[in-house]
Structure formats: C-alpha cells, structure tokens
Coordinates of C-alpha atoms in Angstrom, one line a residue:
M1 CA 62.1 -77.5 42.3
K2 CA 64.6 -80.3 42.9
N3 CA 64.9 -81.4 39.9
D4 CA 65.3 -77.6 38.3
N5 CA 68.3 -77.0 40.7
E6 CA 69.6 -80.3 39.8
T7 CA 69.9 -79.3 36.1
M8 CA 70.9 -75.8 36.8
D9 CA 74.1 -77.2 39.1
R10 CA 74.9 -79.7 36.1
Q11 CA 78.3 -78.9 34.7
I12 CA 78.1 -77.9 31.0
P13 CA 80.1 -80.6 28.9
V14 CA 83.5 -79.5 27.4
S15 CA 82.2 -80.5 23.7
E16 CA 79.6 -77.8 23.8
Q17 CA 81.9 -74.8 25.6
R18 CA 84.2 -76.0 22.7
K19 CA 81.6 -75.6 20.3
K20 CA 80.4 -71.9 21.5
K21 CA 84.1 -70.7 21.9
I22 CA 84.7 -72.0 17.7
R23 CA 81.0 -70.2 17.1
K24 CA 82.7 -66.6 19.0
I25 CA 85.8 -67.1 16.7
A26 CA 84.0 -68.0 13.7
I27 CA 82.0 -64.3 14.1
A28 CA 84.5 -62.7 15.2
A29 CA 86.8 -63.8 11.9
S30 CA 83.8 -62.9 9.9
V31 CA 83.2 -59.5 11.0
A32 CA 87.3 -58.9 10.8
V33 CA 86.8 -60.1 7.3
V34 CA 83.7 -58.3 6.7
V35 CA 85.6 -54.8 7.9
L36 CA 88.8 -55.4 6.4
G37 CA 87.0 -55.8 3.2
I38 CA 85.1 -52.3 3.5
G39 CA 88.5 -50.9 4.4
A40 CA 89.8 -52.4 1.0
W41 CA 87.3 -51.2 -0.4
L42 CA 87.2 -47.9 1.1
G43 CA 90.6 -47.5 0.2
S44 CA 90.6 -48.6 -2.9
M45 CA 87.7 -46.1 -3.9
M46 CA 90.2 -43.3 -2.1
M47 CA 93.2 -44.3 -4.4
P48 CA 94.0 -42.2 -7.5
S49 CA 92.8 -44.3 -10.8
I50 CA 93.7 -43.9 -14.4
D51 CA 91.8 -45.0 -17.5
R52 CA 94.1 -47.7 -19.0
K53 CA 93.3 -46.6 -22.7
K54 CA 95.3 -43.3 -21.3
L55 CA 98.3 -44.9 -20.9
M56 CA 101.1 -45.8 -22.9
I57 CA 102.7 -49.0 -22.0
S58 CA 105.9 -50.8 -23.3
E59 CA 107.2 -54.4 -22.2
V60 CA 110.7 -54.6 -20.8
D61 CA 112.6 -56.3 -23.8
R62 CA 116.3 -56.8 -25.0
G63 CA 117.4 -55.6 -28.5
T64 CA 119.7 -53.3 -30.7
I65 CA 119.3 -49.7 -30.5
D66 CA 120.1 -47.2 -33.3
V67 CA 121.9 -44.5 -30.9
S68 CA 120.8 -41.1 -32.4
V69 CA 120.1 -37.7 -31.9
S70 CA 117.1 -35.8 -33.3
A71 CA 116.5 -33.0 -35.9
T72 CA 114.1 -31.3 -38.1
G73 CA 113.5 -31.2 -41.6
N74 CA 111.4 -30.2 -44.9
V75 CA 111.0 -32.5 -48.1
V76 CA 112.1 -30.6 -51.1
P77 CA 112.5 -31.2 -54.5
A78 CA 116.3 -33.1 -54.7
F79 CA 116.7 -31.0 -58.0
E80 CA 115.3 -27.6 -59.0
E81 CA 117.0 -25.0 -60.9
I82 CA 116.2 -21.3 -60.5
I83 CA 115.7 -18.8 -63.2
I84 CA 117.3 -15.4 -63.1
S85 CA 116.5 -12.4 -65.0
P86 CA 119.6 -11.5 -66.7
I87 CA 118.6 -7.8 -67.5
S88 CA 116.1 -5.5 -65.7
A89 CA 113.2 -6.1 -68.3
K90 CA 109.9 -5.6 -68.3
I91 CA 107.2 -8.6 -68.4
L92 CA 105.5 -8.7 -71.4
E93 CA 103.6 -11.9 -71.7
V94 CA 103.5 -15.1 -69.8
Y95 CA 103.3 -18.4 -71.2
A96 CA 103.2 -21.0 -68.7
H97 CA 101.8 -21.1 -64.7
S98 CA 102.8 -22.7 -61.3
G99 CA 102.3 -26.6 -61.7
D100 CA 102.6 -27.0 -65.5
S101 CA 104.6 -29.8 -66.4
V102 CA 106.9 -28.5 -69.1
E103 CA 109.8 -29.4 -71.0
E104 CA 113.2 -28.5 -71.8
G105 CA 112.6 -25.4 -73.9
T106 CA 109.2 -24.7 -73.7
P107 CA 108.8 -20.9 -73.4
L108 CA 107.5 -19.5 -70.1
L109 CA 107.2 -15.9 -70.5
R110 CA 108.4 -12.9 -72.6
L111 CA 110.7 -9.7 -71.4
D112 CA 110.9 -6.2 -73.5
L113 CA 114.1 -6.8 -75.3
Q114 CA 113.7 -3.8 -77.4
S115 CA 116.4 -1.7 -75.5
A116 CA 118.7 -4.9 -74.8
E117 CA 118.6 -5.8 -78.5
A118 CA 119.5 -2.6 -79.7
D119 CA 122.6 -2.4 -77.5
Y120 CA 123.5 -5.9 -78.9
A121 CA 123.1 -4.3 -82.6
K122 CA 125.2 -1.7 -81.6
A123 CA 127.9 -3.6 -80.0
L124 CA 127.9 -5.8 -83.3
D125 CA 128.3 -2.5 -85.8
E126 CA 131.0 -1.2 -83.5
Q127 CA 132.3 -5.1 -83.8
E128 CA 132.8 -4.5 -87.6
I129 CA 134.1 -1.0 -87.2
R130 CA 136.9 -2.8 -85.3
R131 CA 137.4 -4.7 -87.8
Q132 CA 138.0 -2.7 -90.6
Q133 CA 140.2 -0.4 -88.4
R134 CA 142.3 -3.4 -88.0
A135 CA 142.8 -4.3 -91.5
Q136 CA 143.6 -0.6 -91.9
Q137 CA 146.1 -0.7 -89.3
L138 CA 147.5 -3.5 -90.8
A139 CA 148.0 -2.4 -94.1
S140 CA 149.4 0.9 -93.1
N141 CA 152.0 -0.9 -90.9
E142 CA 153.1 -3.3 -94.1
T143 CA 153.2 -0.3 -96.1
Q144 CA 155.6 1.5 -93.5
L145 CA 157.7 -1.6 -93.4
A146 CA 158.0 -1.8 -97.0
D147 CA 159.1 1.6 -97.1
R148 CA 161.3 1.3 -94.4
R149 CA 162.9 -1.8 -96.4
M150 CA 162.9 0.1 -99.5
Q151 CA 165.5 2.9 -97.4
I152 CA 167.3 -0.2 -96.3
E153 CA 167.9 -1.8 -100.3
V154 CA 168.6 1.8 -101.5
K155 CA 171.2 2.5 -98.9
E156 CA 172.9 -0.8 -99.3
M157 CA 173.1 -0.4 -103.1
E158 CA 174.8 3.1 -102.1
L159 CA 177.2 1.3 -100.2
S160 CA 178.2 -0.6 -102.2
Q161 CA 178.6 2.4 -105.0
L162 CA 181.1 3.5 -102.1
E163 CA 182.9 0.6 -101.5
A164 CA 183.9 0.4 -105.3
K165 CA 184.7 3.9 -105.3
L166 CA 187.3 3.3 -102.6
R167 CA 188.9 0.5 -104.1
N168 CA 189.2 2.8 -107.5
E169 CA 190.6 5.5 -104.8
L170 CA 193.3 3.1 -103.4
Y171 CA 194.0 1.4 -106.9
L172 CA 194.5 5.1 -108.8
D173 CA 196.7 6.1 -105.0
S174 CA 199.2 3.0 -105.8
L175 CA 199.8 3.7 -109.4
G176 CA 200.5 7.6 -108.4
S177 CA 197.8 9.1 -110.4
G178 CA 195.3 9.9 -107.1
T179 CA 195.7 11.8 -103.6
R180 CA 195.8 11.0 -100.2
D181 CA 193.1 13.4 -99.5
R182 CA 190.7 11.8 -102.4
V183 CA 191.2 8.3 -100.7
R184 CA 190.2 9.2 -97.1
Q185 CA 187.6 11.5 -98.2
A186 CA 186.3 8.2 -99.7
E187 CA 187.0 6.5 -96.9
T188 CA 184.9 9.1 -94.6
T189 CA 182.3 8.5 -97.2
L190 CA 181.6 4.6 -97.0
R191 CA 182.0 4.4 -93.1
T192 CA 179.0 7.5 -93.0
A193 CA 177.2 5.3 -95.6
Q194 CA 177.4 2.1 -93.6
M195 CA 176.6 3.7 -90.0
Q196 CA 173.5 5.2 -92.2
L197 CA 172.6 1.7 -93.3
N198 CA 172.9 -0.1 -89.6
Q199 CA 171.1 3.0 -88.4
L200 CA 168.2 2.2 -91.2
R201 CA 168.3 -1.3 -89.9
Q202 CA 168.1 -0.8 -86.4
Q203 CA 165.4 1.6 -87.0
Y204 CA 163.4 -1.2 -88.9
Q205 CA 163.4 -3.6 -86.3
N206 CA 162.5 -1.6 -83.9
E207 CA 159.1 -0.5 -86.0
V208 CA 158.7 -4.3 -86.7
K209 CA 158.8 -5.2 -82.3
A210 CA 156.7 -2.1 -81.9
K211 CA 154.0 -2.8 -84.4
Q212 CA 153.9 -6.8 -83.1
A213 CA 153.3 -5.3 -79.6
D214 CA 150.8 -3.0 -81.2
Q215 CA 149.2 -5.5 -82.8
R216 CA 149.6 -7.6 -79.9
I217 CA 148.0 -5.4 -77.8
Q218 CA 144.8 -4.5 -80.1
Q219 CA 144.5 -8.4 -80.5
L220 CA 143.9 -8.4 -76.8
N221 CA 141.4 -5.4 -76.9
D222 CA 139.4 -7.7 -79.7
G223 CA 140.0 -10.3 -77.4
I224 CA 138.2 -8.7 -74.6
Y225 CA 135.8 -7.3 -77.1
E226 CA 134.3 -10.3 -78.3
R227 CA 134.3 -12.0 -75.2
N228 CA 132.0 -8.9 -73.8
L229 CA 129.8 -9.6 -77.2
D230 CA 129.3 -13.3 -76.2
A231 CA 128.0 -12.5 -73.1
Q232 CA 125.9 -9.9 -74.1
R233 CA 124.5 -12.3 -76.6
R234 CA 124.1 -15.2 -73.8
T235 CA 122.3 -12.6 -71.9
L236 CA 120.0 -11.6 -74.8
N237 CA 119.4 -15.3 -75.4
D238 CA 119.1 -16.2 -71.9
A239 CA 116.5 -13.0 -71.4
R240 CA 114.2 -15.3 -73.9
I241 CA 113.4 -17.0 -71.3
C242 CA 112.6 -20.8 -71.3
S243 CA 112.5 -24.1 -69.2
P244 CA 116.2 -25.6 -68.6
R245 CA 115.0 -28.9 -68.0
R246 CA 112.1 -31.1 -68.2
G247 CA 110.3 -31.0 -64.5
T248 CA 107.2 -28.7 -62.9
L249 CA 107.1 -25.3 -62.9
T250 CA 106.9 -24.5 -59.3
Y251 CA 106.8 -20.9 -59.2
I252 CA 106.8 -18.0 -61.9
N253 CA 106.2 -14.2 -61.1
T254 CA 103.2 -13.4 -63.4
E255 CA 102.7 -10.0 -62.9
V256 CA 102.8 -8.7 -66.7
G257 CA 103.9 -5.1 -66.9
S258 CA 106.3 -5.3 -63.4
I259 CA 109.6 -5.0 -64.0
A260 CA 112.0 -8.3 -63.8
G261 CA 115.5 -6.8 -62.0
G262 CA 118.7 -8.1 -63.2
S263 CA 119.4 -11.2 -61.2
Q264 CA 115.9 -11.3 -59.6
K265 CA 114.1 -15.0 -59.5
I266 CA 111.6 -15.2 -62.0
A267 CA 110.8 -19.0 -62.3
V268 CA 111.8 -22.3 -60.6
V269 CA 111.8 -25.5 -62.0
S270 CA 111.8 -28.7 -60.1
D271 CA 111.9 -32.4 -60.5
L272 CA 108.8 -33.6 -58.2
S273 CA 109.9 -37.2 -58.9
H274 CA 113.0 -36.7 -56.5
F275 CA 113.6 -35.7 -53.2
K276 CA 115.4 -35.0 -50.7
A277 CA 115.7 -32.9 -47.1
E278 CA 116.8 -29.7 -45.8
C279 CA 117.6 -30.3 -42.1
E280 CA 118.3 -28.7 -39.3
I281 CA 119.9 -29.5 -35.9
S282 CA 121.4 -27.7 -32.4
D283 CA 124.8 -26.7 -32.9
N284 CA 125.3 -29.0 -30.1
H285 CA 125.5 -31.6 -32.0
S286 CA 127.6 -30.3 -34.6
E287 CA 130.5 -32.8 -34.2
R288 CA 127.8 -35.7 -34.8
V289 CA 126.9 -34.4 -38.1
R290 CA 129.3 -35.8 -40.7
V291 CA 128.6 -36.1 -44.5
G292 CA 128.0 -39.9 -45.4
G293 CA 126.2 -40.6 -42.2
A294 CA 123.0 -42.7 -41.8
V295 CA 120.0 -41.0 -40.8
I296 CA 116.3 -41.9 -40.3
L297 CA 113.6 -39.8 -41.8
R298 CA 110.3 -40.1 -40.2
I299 CA 107.0 -38.6 -41.6
G300 CA 104.0 -39.4 -40.2
K301 CA 104.2 -43.5 -39.4
E302 CA 106.5 -44.1 -42.3
R303 CA 110.3 -44.6 -41.9
L304 CA 113.2 -43.9 -44.5
R305 CA 116.6 -44.5 -44.1
G306 CA 119.0 -42.0 -45.4
T307 CA 122.3 -40.4 -46.0
I308 CA 124.3 -37.0 -45.3
N309 CA 124.7 -35.1 -48.4
T310 CA 125.6 -31.9 -47.2
V311 CA 126.9 -29.9 -44.1
M312 CA 126.7 -26.2 -44.1
P313 CA 130.4 -25.3 -42.1
L314 CA 128.6 -21.9 -40.2
S315 CA 126.0 -22.2 -37.1
K316 CA 123.1 -19.6 -37.6
S317 CA 121.0 -18.7 -34.8
G318 CA 122.1 -21.6 -32.8
A319 CA 121.7 -24.4 -35.4
I320 CA 123.6 -26.1 -38.2
T321 CA 122.3 -27.0 -41.5
F322 CA 122.4 -30.3 -43.6
T323 CA 120.4 -32.5 -46.4
V324 CA 119.7 -35.7 -46.5
V325 CA 119.2 -37.8 -49.7
P326 CA 116.9 -41.0 -49.0
D327 CA 117.9 -44.4 -50.1
D328 CA 114.6 -44.3 -52.5
M329 CA 114.5 -40.4 -53.3
S330 CA 111.3 -41.1 -55.2
H331 CA 109.1 -43.1 -52.4
P332 CA 105.3 -42.4 -52.7
R333 CA 105.1 -40.7 -48.9
L334 CA 107.5 -38.1 -50.1
R335 CA 105.8 -34.9 -51.0
S336 CA 107.3 -30.9 -51.1
G337 CA 106.9 -29.3 -48.1
L338 CA 106.1 -32.1 -45.4
R339 CA 107.7 -31.8 -42.5
A340 CA 110.2 -34.5 -41.2
E341 CA 111.7 -35.7 -38.0
V342 CA 114.9 -36.8 -38.4
F343 CA 117.3 -39.1 -36.3
V344 CA 121.1 -38.8 -36.9
I345 CA 122.3 -42.5 -36.1
T346 CA 125.8 -41.6 -34.3
S347 CA 126.2 -45.2 -32.8
I348 CA 124.6 -49.0 -32.5
K349 CA 124.2 -50.7 -29.2
D350 CA 123.1 -54.5 -29.5
D351 CA 121.6 -56.7 -26.7
V352 CA 120.3 -54.4 -24.0
L353 CA 117.7 -53.3 -22.4
R354 CA 115.2 -51.2 -23.6
I355 CA 111.6 -50.1 -23.6
K356 CA 109.9 -48.4 -26.1
N357 CA 110.4 -44.1 -26.1
G358 CA 108.0 -41.8 -25.1
S359 CA 106.8 -38.6 -24.6
F360 CA 108.6 -38.5 -20.9
Y361 CA 112.2 -38.8 -22.1
S362 CA 114.7 -35.7 -22.2
G363 CA 117.6 -37.3 -22.2
P364 CA 120.0 -40.0 -20.3
G365 CA 119.5 -39.7 -16.5
D366 CA 117.6 -40.9 -13.6
Y367 CA 113.4 -41.3 -13.7
T368 CA 110.6 -42.2 -11.9
L369 CA 108.4 -44.4 -13.5
F370 CA 105.8 -46.3 -12.9
V371 CA 105.5 -50.2 -13.2
M372 CA 102.2 -52.3 -13.7
N373 CA 101.3 -54.5 -10.9
G374 CA 98.5 -56.4 -11.8
D375 CA 96.2 -53.4 -12.0
T376 CA 97.8 -51.3 -10.0
L377 CA 100.9 -48.5 -10.8
L378 CA 103.8 -48.7 -8.6
P379 CA 106.6 -45.9 -8.9
R380 CA 110.1 -47.1 -9.7
E381 CA 113.4 -45.2 -9.9
V382 CA 114.8 -46.4 -13.2
K383 CA 118.3 -45.1 -14.8
L384 CA 118.1 -44.3 -18.7
G385 CA 120.8 -44.3 -21.5
E386 CA 120.8 -43.1 -24.4
C387 CA 117.8 -43.6 -27.0
N388 CA 116.7 -43.6 -30.9
Y389 CA 113.4 -43.0 -32.7
D390 CA 111.8 -46.4 -31.4
Y391 CA 113.6 -47.5 -28.3
I392 CA 115.1 -45.7 -24.9
E393 CA 118.0 -48.0 -23.3
V394 CA 117.5 -49.3 -19.7
I395 CA 120.9 -49.0 -17.7
S396 CA 119.0 -50.5 -14.4
G397 CA 115.7 -50.5 -12.3
L398 CA 114.2 -53.0 -14.5
E399 CA 113.6 -56.1 -16.0
V400 CA 112.8 -58.1 -18.9
G401 CA 109.0 -58.9 -19.1
E402 CA 108.1 -56.0 -16.6
Q403 CA 105.2 -53.2 -17.9
V404 CA 106.3 -49.6 -17.8
V405 CA 104.2 -46.9 -18.7
V406 CA 106.3 -44.7 -21.2
S407 CA 103.3 -41.7 -21.6
D408 CA 104.0 -38.8 -19.7
M409 CA 103.0 -39.0 -15.9
T410 CA 104.3 -35.8 -14.3
K411 CA 100.6 -34.8 -12.7
Y412 CA 100.9 -38.0 -10.8
K413 CA 104.0 -37.4 -9.8
G414 CA 104.8 -38.0 -5.8
K415 CA 102.0 -40.8 -5.7
E416 CA 102.9 -43.9 -4.3
K417 CA 100.2 -46.1 -6.2
L418 CA 97.6 -45.9 -8.8
K419 CA 94.6 -47.9 -10.0
V420 CA 94.2 -48.9 -13.6
S421 CA 91.0 -49.2 -14.4
G422 CA 89.2 -50.1 -17.8
E423 CA 90.5 -53.4 -20.0
E424 CA 93.2 -53.2 -22.2

C-alpha cells in the first residue's frame, strides 16, 4: 500500500505534460481543419456554378480598334437592268425563264404588237402626206412670188416709159410746142407709177418674209412630228423584248395572255458575278455615313472591306439607306439575297486596352463584368468605350492579361461569386 501511495503522489514530469498538451492542441487543430474543410465544401456546394463551355471568355490585351457603328444590309447584284414594257400589250410567247443565262439581244418574250404596228404604219403614211403637202406649198409659194416679181418688172418697164414721156413733154414745152398741163399730167402719172412700184416691191418683201416664217413654222412642226415618229419607232422596237446585256435573267413575267401595262416591269437581267450591298442605318448616325467612307461587311465568319458608294439624303421610317461596293465585288462568299452585318468605320484608335465584343455590350458606359480568379468568377465595375465588330475599348477597371466573361450574364446580376465548372 505504501508503494502505491508513493507512486500516486509522485509528480508527473514536465516533458510528459508538454506531450499531452501538444496532443490536445493537435487534436483540436485537426478538428478545426476538418470543420473548416467541411464548411468550405458546403460553401462551395452552395455557391452558384456555371459551366465553362457556356462562357465566352476574353483576355484583356492592347491593340488597335477601328471604331464603327452597326448597320444592316442585303447583298444584291452590282449591275442589273430592269426591262419595262413600253406599251400596254398582251404577252403572246415567253422564250426564257428565271435563272437562264442570256446574251445581249437574246429574245425574252413576244408582245402583241399588231395595234402598235398599225399605228406606226399610219404615222408613216401621214409623214409622206406631210412631205407632199410641204412640197406643194413650196411650189405654190414660189409661183406666187414669181408672179409678184413679174408684176414688179412690168411696173418698172411702165415707169421707164412714163419717164421717157415726161422728158418728151418737157422738151416740147421748152420749144413752145407743148403745154404746161400736159407736163403736169405726165409728172402725176409718173409719180403714181413710182408709188405703185414701191408698193409692189414692199408687198413682195412682206410676202417673202411671211412665206419664210410659214416655212420655218412648218419645219418646226415637221421636226416635232419626226421626233414623235422616232419615239414611236423606238417604242415599237423596244416592244420586241430582248436582253439588253449579257447576264442572268432573275425575273420575267411568264403569264402568257396577261396584259403587260405600259411602264410595268416585265423582266430583270442581272450580272451575278459582281455584287454590292444595299444597307440601312438609324438616322441618328446619319452624320457618320459619307460617300467614300470605309465599311466592313460581315457575312457569316467572312469579313469583306468595302466603300460607301451612294447615300440617300432622305430619312425613311427613322433610317437612311446607302450602298456599299466591296473591294472584291466578285468574292465567292457574295450571293444575291444574303444578309450582311455592316460596320461603318468612323475612326481608328491605336494602343488601347480592349476585350472581344460580346452580346452584353450596348454602347459606351459602366458595366459589371465577371473576371476570372482561378475557378471563380468575381464581379467588377468596368468602364467601356467605343467598339467595332471585334473589340470593345476598355477605359478603366481591367488590366492586360486578365480574363473577362463577354457573354450575357444578366441572370447572374447581383451574385458576389460564381464557381466555374468543367474544363477549358
């Protein structure tokens, strides 16, 4: 008993007490680590997660941005000719169909020209009648003027005789054989004849001027008639519908028996080897659209450079229209009817921070973007500037090398943290 009591009363060594204390601390630390690990695991399980494959991620870099504004466009043939029916006539036959390749002069369809040809034949007959009438009038005028000239010549001869008679009377009077009355009578007769001759000459000049004026009027009327006849001839020739150029027939009225009204489109011949784009943009950007301006056409993944060729000055339904000619008008990606995204380049910025353009962007301003931090996404306030079809200018909030989500993250608005799952 004594030995047992001595053992119990003996003091425990300090080293052994330290070991026990260390063991307690280690156990407590292990428990804490386990608890923290479980908490972190539970926290990660409760954190919203998003599949990496659903994200569009862009790395911030430095480079050039061609600042642009967006528009829409349709690819159309660069050259096409619309054939208009020159007269109202029935379609009798159709010789070609849409999609056919045609050469210049290829017959396309036949119109009923019987009435038009009869009208033209009648006009030709009338033209011949007018020619004969003009020749007849010229002959009549020449006869009348010749008669007037003859009268003048007769009166001039008569005047010469009267002058001789007056001289004789004056001579006889000087010899005392004549009388003063006979001299006065001869003088009166001579003056009367002179006045009549002057009158005939004046009438002749007036008749010449009048007939010349009538002739000029007739010539003007004949010229008008000739021009109308030429127009009628051209209309008749145009009514024999043929292709005006080499190309592809993209439209033709094939309804045999229907009436092709005057000024109605009946066929379209297009050059499908060269194309342009008919574009439309909000009139808010009208001051940025100028003839000669640079443009990017994006068709699928293909980007084609081009130049603004024409701009319609009037706004329609809040938009203005313009045409763009691609640098390569025969590019194989161009097809009539294709939709194209159009980017009108307004300026160029060099050495700027930039990220790839994404669906979230709606214009310069402040945005909340999610930035990659390991396998976590953290929201950050970012200020963005202008953009083009590929990149957006970063004004502040990001640094070179950081990775940013550029897809639409609207449904995650307000989240403080997002976990990224899956592999890159």
